[in-house]
mmCIF file with all atom_site columns, C-alpha atoms in Angstrom:
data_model
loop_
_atom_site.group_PDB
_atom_site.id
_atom_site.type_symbol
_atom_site.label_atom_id
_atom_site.label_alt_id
_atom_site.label_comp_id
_atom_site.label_asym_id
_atom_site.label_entity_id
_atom_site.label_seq_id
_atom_site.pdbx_PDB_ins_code
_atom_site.Cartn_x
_atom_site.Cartn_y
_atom_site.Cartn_z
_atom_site.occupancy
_atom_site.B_iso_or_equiv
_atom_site.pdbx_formal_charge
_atom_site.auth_seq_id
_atom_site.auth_comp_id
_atom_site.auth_asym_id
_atom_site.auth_atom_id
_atom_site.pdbx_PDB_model_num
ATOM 1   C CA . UNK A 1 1   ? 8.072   54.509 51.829 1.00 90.00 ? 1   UNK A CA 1
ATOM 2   C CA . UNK A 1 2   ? 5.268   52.091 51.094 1.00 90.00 ? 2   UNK A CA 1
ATOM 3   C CA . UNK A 1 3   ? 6.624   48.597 49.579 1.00 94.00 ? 3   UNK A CA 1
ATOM 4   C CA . UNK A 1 4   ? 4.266   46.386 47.790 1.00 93.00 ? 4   UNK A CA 1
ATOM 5   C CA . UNK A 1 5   ? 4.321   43.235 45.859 1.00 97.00 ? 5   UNK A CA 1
ATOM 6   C CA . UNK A 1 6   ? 2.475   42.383 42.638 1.00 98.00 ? 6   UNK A CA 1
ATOM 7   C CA . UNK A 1 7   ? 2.812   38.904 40.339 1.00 99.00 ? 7   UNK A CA 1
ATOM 8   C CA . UNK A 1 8   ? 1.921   39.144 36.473 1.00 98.00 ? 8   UNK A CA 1
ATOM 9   C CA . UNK A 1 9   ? 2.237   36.831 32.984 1.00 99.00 ? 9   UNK A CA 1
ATOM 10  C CA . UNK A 1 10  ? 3.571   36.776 30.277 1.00 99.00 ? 10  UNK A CA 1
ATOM 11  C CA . UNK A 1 11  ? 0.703   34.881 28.641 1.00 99.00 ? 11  UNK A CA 1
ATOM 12  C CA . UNK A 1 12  ? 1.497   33.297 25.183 1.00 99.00 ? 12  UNK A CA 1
ATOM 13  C CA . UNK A 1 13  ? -1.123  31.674 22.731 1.00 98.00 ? 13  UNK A CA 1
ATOM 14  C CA . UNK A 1 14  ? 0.907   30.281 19.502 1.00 97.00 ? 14  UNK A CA 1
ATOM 15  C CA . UNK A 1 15  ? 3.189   32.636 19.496 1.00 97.00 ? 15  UNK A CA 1
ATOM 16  C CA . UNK A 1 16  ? 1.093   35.708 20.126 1.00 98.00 ? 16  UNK A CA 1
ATOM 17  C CA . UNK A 1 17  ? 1.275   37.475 22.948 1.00 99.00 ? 17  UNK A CA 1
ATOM 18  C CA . UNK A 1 18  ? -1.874  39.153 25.578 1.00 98.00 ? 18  UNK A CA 1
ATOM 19  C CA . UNK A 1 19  ? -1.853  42.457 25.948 1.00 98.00 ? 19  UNK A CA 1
ATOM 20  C CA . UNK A 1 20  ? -3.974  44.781 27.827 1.00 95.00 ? 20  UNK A CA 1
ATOM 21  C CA . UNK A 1 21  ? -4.714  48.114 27.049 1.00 94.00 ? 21  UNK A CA 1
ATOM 22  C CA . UNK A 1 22  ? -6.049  50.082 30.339 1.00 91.00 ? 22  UNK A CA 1
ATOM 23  C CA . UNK A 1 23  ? -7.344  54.044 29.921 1.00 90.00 ? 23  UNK A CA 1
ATOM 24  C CA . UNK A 1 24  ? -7.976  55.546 33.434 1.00 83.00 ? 24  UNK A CA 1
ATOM 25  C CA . UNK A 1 25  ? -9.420  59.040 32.963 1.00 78.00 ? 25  UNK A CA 1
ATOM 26  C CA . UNK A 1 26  ? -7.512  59.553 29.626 1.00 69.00 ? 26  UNK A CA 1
ATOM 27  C CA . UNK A 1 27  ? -4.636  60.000 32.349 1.00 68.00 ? 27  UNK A CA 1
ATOM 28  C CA . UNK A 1 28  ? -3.480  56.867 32.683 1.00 73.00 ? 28  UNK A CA 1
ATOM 29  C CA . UNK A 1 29  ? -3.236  55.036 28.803 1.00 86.00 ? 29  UNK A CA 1
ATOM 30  C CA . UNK A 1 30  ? -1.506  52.296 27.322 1.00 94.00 ? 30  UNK A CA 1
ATOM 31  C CA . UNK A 1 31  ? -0.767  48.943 26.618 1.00 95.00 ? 31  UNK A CA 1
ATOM 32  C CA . UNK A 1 32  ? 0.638   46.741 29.327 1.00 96.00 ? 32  UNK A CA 1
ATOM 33  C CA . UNK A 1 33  ? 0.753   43.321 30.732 1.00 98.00 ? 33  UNK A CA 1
ATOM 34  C CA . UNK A 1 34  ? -1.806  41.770 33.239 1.00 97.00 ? 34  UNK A CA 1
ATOM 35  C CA . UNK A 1 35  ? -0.677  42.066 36.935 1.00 97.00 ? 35  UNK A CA 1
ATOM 36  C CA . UNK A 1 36  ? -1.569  42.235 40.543 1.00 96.00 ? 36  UNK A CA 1
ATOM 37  C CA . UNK A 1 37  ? -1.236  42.920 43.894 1.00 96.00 ? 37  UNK A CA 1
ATOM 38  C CA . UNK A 1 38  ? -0.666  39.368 46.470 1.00 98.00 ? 38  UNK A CA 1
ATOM 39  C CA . UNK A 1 39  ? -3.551  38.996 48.737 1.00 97.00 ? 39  UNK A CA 1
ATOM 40  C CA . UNK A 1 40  ? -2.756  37.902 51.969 1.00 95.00 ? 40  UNK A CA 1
ATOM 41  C CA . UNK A 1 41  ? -1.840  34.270 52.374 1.00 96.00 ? 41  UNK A CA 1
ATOM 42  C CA . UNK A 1 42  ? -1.835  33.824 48.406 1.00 98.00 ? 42  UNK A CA 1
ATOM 43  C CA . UNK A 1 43  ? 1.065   32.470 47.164 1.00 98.00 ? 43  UNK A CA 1
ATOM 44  C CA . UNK A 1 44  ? 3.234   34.647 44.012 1.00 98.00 ? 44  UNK A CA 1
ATOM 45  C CA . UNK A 1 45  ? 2.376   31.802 41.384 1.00 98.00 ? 45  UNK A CA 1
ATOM 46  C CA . UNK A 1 46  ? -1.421  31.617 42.626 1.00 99.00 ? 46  UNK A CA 1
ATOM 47  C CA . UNK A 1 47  ? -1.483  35.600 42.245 1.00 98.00 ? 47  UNK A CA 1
ATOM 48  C CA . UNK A 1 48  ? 0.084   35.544 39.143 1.00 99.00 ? 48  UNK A CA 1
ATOM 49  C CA . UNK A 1 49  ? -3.067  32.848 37.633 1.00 99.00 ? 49  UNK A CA 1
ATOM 50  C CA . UNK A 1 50  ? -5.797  35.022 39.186 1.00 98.00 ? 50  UNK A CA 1
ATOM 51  C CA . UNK A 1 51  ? -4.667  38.461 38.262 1.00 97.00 ? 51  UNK A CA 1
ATOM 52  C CA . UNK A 1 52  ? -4.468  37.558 34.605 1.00 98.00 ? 52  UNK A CA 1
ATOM 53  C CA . UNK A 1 53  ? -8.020  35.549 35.386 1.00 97.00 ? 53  UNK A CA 1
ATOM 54  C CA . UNK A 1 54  ? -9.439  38.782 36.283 1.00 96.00 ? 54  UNK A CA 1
ATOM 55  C CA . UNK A 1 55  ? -7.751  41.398 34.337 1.00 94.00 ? 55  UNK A CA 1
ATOM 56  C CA . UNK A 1 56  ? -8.181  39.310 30.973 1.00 96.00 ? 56  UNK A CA 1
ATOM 57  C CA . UNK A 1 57  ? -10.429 36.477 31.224 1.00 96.00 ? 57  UNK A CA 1
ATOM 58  C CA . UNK A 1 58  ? -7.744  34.125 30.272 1.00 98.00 ? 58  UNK A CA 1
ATOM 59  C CA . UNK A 1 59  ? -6.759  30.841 32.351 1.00 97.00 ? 59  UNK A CA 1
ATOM 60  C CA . UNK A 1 60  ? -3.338  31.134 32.109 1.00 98.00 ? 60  UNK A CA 1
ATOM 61  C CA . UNK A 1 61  ? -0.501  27.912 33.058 1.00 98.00 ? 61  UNK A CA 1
ATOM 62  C CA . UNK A 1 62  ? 1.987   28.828 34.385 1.00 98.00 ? 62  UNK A CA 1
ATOM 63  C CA . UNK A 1 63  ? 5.263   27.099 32.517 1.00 98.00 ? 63  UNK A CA 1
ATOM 64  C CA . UNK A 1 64  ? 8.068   29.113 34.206 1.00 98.00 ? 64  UNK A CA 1
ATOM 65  C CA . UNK A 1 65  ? 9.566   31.835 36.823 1.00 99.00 ? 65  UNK A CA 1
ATOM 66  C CA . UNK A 1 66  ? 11.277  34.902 34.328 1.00 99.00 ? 66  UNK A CA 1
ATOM 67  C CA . UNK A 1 67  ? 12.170  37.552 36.627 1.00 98.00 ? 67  UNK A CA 1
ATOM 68  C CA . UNK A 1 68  ? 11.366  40.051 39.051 1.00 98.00 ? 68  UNK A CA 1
ATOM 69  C CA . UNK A 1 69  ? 11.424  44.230 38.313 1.00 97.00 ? 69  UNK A CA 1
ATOM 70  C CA . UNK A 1 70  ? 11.247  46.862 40.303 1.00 96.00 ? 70  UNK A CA 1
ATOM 71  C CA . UNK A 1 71  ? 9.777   49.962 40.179 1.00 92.00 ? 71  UNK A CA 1
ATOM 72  C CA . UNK A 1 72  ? 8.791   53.124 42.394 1.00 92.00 ? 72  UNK A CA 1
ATOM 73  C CA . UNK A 1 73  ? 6.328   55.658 41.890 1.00 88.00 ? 73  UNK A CA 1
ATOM 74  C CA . UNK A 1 74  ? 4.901   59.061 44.082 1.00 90.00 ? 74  UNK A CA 1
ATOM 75  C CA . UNK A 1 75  ? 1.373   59.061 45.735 1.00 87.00 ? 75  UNK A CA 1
ATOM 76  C CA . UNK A 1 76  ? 0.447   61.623 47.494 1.00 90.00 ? 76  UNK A CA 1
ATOM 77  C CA . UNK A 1 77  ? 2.413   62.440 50.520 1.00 90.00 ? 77  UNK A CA 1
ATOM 78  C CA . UNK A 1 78  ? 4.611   59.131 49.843 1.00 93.00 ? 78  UNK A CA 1
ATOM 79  C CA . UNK A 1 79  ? 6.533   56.701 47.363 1.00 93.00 ? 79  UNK A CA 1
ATOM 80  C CA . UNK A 1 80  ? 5.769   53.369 46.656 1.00 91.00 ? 80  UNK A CA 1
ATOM 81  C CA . UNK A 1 81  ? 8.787   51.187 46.351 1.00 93.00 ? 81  UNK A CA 1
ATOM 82  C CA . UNK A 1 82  ? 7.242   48.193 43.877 1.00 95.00 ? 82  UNK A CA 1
ATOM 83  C CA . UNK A 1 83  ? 8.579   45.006 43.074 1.00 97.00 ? 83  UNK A CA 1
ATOM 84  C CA . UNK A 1 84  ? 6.816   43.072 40.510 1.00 98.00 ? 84  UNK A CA 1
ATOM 85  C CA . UNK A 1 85  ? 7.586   38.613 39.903 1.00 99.00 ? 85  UNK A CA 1
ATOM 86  C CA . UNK A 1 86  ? 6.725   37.641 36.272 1.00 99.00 ? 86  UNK A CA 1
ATOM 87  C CA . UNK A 1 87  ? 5.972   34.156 35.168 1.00 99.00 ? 87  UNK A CA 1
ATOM 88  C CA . UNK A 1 88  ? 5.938   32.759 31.640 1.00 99.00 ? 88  UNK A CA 1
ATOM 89  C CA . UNK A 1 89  ? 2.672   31.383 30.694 1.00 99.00 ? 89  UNK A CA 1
ATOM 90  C CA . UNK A 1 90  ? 0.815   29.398 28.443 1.00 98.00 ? 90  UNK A CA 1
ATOM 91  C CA . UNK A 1 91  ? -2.692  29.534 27.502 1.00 98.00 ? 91  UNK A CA 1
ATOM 92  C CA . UNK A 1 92  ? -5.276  27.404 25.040 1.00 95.00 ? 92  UNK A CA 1
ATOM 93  C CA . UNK A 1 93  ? -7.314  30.272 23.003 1.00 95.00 ? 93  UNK A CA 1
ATOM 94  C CA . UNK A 1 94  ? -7.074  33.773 21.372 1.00 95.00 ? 94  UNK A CA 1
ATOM 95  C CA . UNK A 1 95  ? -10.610 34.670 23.942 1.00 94.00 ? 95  UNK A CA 1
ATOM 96  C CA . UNK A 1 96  ? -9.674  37.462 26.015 1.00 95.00 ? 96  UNK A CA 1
ATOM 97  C CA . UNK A 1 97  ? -12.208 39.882 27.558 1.00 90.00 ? 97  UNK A CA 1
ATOM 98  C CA . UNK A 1 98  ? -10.896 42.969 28.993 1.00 92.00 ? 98  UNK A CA 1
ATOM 99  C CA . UNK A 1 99  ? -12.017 43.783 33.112 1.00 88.00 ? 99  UNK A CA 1
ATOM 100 C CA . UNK A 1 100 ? -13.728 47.174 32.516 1.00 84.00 ? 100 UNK A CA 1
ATOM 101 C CA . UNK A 1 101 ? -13.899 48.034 36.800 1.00 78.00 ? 101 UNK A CA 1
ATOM 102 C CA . UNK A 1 102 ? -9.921  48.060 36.310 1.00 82.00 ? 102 UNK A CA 1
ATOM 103 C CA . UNK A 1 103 ? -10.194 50.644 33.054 1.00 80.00 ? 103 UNK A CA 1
ATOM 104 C CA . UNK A 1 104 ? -9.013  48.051 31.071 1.00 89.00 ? 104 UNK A CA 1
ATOM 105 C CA . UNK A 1 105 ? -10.540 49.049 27.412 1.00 91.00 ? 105 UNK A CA 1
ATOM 106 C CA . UNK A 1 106 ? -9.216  46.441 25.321 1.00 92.00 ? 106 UNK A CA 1
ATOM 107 C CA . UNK A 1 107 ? -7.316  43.015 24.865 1.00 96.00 ? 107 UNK A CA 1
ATOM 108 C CA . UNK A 1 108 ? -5.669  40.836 22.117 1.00 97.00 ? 108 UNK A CA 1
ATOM 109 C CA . UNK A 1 109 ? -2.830  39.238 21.070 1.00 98.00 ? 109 UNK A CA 1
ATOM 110 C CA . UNK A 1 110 ? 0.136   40.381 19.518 1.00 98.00 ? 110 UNK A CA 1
ATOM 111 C CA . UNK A 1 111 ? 3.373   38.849 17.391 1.00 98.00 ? 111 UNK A CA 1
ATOM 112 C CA . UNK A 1 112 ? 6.332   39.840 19.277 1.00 99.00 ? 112 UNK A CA 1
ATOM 113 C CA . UNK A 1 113 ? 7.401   42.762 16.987 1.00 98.00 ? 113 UNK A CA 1
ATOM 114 C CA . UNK A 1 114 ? 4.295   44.538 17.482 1.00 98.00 ? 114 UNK A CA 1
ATOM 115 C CA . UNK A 1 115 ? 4.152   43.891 21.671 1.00 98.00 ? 115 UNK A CA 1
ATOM 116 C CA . UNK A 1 116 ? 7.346   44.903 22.118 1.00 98.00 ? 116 UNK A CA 1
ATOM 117 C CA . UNK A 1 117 ? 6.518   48.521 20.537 1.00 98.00 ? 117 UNK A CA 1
ATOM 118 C CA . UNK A 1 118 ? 2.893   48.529 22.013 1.00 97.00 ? 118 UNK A CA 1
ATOM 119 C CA . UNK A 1 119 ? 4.254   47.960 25.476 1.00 98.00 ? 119 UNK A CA 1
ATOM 120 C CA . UNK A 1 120 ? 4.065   51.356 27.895 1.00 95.00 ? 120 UNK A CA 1
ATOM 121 C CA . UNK A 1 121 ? 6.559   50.577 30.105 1.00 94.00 ? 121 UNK A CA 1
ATOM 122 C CA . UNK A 1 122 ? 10.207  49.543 29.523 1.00 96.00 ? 122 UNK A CA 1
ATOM 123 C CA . UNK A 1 123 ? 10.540  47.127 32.405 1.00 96.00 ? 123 UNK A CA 1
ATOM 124 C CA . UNK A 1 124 ? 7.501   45.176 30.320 1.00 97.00 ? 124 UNK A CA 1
ATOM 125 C CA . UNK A 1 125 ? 9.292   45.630 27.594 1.00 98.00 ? 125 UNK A CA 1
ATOM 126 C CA . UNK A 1 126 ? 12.470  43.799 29.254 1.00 98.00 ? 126 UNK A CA 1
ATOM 127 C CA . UNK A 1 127 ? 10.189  40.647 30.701 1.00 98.00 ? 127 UNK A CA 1
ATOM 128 C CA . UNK A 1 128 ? 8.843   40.527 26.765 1.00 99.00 ? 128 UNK A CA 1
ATOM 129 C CA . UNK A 1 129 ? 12.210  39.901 25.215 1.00 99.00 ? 129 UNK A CA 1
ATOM 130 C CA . UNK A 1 130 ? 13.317  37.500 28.752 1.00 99.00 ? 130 UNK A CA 1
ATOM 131 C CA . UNK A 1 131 ? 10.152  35.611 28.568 1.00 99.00 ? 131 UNK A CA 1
ATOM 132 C CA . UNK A 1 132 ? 9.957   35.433 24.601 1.00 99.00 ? 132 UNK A CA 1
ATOM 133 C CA . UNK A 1 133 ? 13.682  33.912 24.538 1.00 98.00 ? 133 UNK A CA 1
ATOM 134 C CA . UNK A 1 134 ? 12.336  30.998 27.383 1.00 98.00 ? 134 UNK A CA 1
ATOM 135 C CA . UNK A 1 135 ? 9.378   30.590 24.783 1.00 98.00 ? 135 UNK A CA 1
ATOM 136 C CA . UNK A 1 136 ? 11.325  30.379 21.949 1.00 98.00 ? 136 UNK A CA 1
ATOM 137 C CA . UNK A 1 137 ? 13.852  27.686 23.508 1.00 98.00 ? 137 UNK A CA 1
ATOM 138 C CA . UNK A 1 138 ? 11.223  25.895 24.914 1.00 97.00 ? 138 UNK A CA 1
ATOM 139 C CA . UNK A 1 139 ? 9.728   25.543 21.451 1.00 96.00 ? 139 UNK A CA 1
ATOM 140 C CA . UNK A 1 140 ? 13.310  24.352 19.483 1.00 96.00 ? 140 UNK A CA 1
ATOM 141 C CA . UNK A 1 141 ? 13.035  21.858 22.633 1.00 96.00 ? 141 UNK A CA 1
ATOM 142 C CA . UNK A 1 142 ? 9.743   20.628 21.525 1.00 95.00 ? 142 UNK A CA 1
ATOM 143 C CA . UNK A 1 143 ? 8.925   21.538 25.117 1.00 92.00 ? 143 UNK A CA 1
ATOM 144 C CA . UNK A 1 144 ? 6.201   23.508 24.542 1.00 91.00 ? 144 UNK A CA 1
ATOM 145 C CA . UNK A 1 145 ? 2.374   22.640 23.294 1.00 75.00 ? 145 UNK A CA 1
#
């Protein structure tokens, strides 16, 4: 069993939220959130910033931890046992450019309704509604820009 470690967002321009929508091959296709794997001696929140840097173009801030999922999945001649830490963020534009080296085809943001159903995965689909309900508490709190 191989165990790895990735950090993501959950990036959120007035109420909109970034997706990514990555097509390896035509075998690999959907719409997901940006994430990454930690580099060595990189911290989880530091990860978090430059894997959304890279995979969208977007500097995100981060505003708060939402939660950690796991997840496992077969390579050949092994399983890797993945756990991935999400962090609510915040950013100051619509502008997102999708990293094509990654197979990532297209970006943009979406109202919650239509994220939620554009989402691949349902673990992505959990942080979404976790990370929405922060948002939208922050907001009645006046706590967010």
């Amino acid at each position: 069993m191989i165990e790895a470690v990735s950090c993501g967002g959950l990036v959120i321009h007035r109420g909109k939220i970034l997706l990514l929508y990555k097509n390896y091959n035509n075998r690999y296709e959907g719409w997901v959130l940006p994430k990454g794997t930690v580099e060595e001696g990189e911290t989880y929140e530091k990860t978090a910033l430059r894997e959304v840097k890279e995979e969208s173009g977007v500097d995100g801030v981060i505003v708060e931890y939402i939660d950690k999922t796991t997840y496992s999945f077969v390579v050949p001649e092994d399983t890797v046992s993945k756990e991935v830490h999400w962090y609510l963020m915040r950013s100051d534009s619509y502008e997102s450019c999708p990293q094509q080296e990654e197979y990532f085809r297209d970006s943009g943001y979406y109202k919650y309704h239509e994220a939620y159903h554009l989402l691949k995965f349902e673990n992505e689909r959990a942080v979404l509604e976790k990370g929405y309900s922060i948002y939208k508490k922050l907001k009645r709190l006046q706590k967010w820009d």
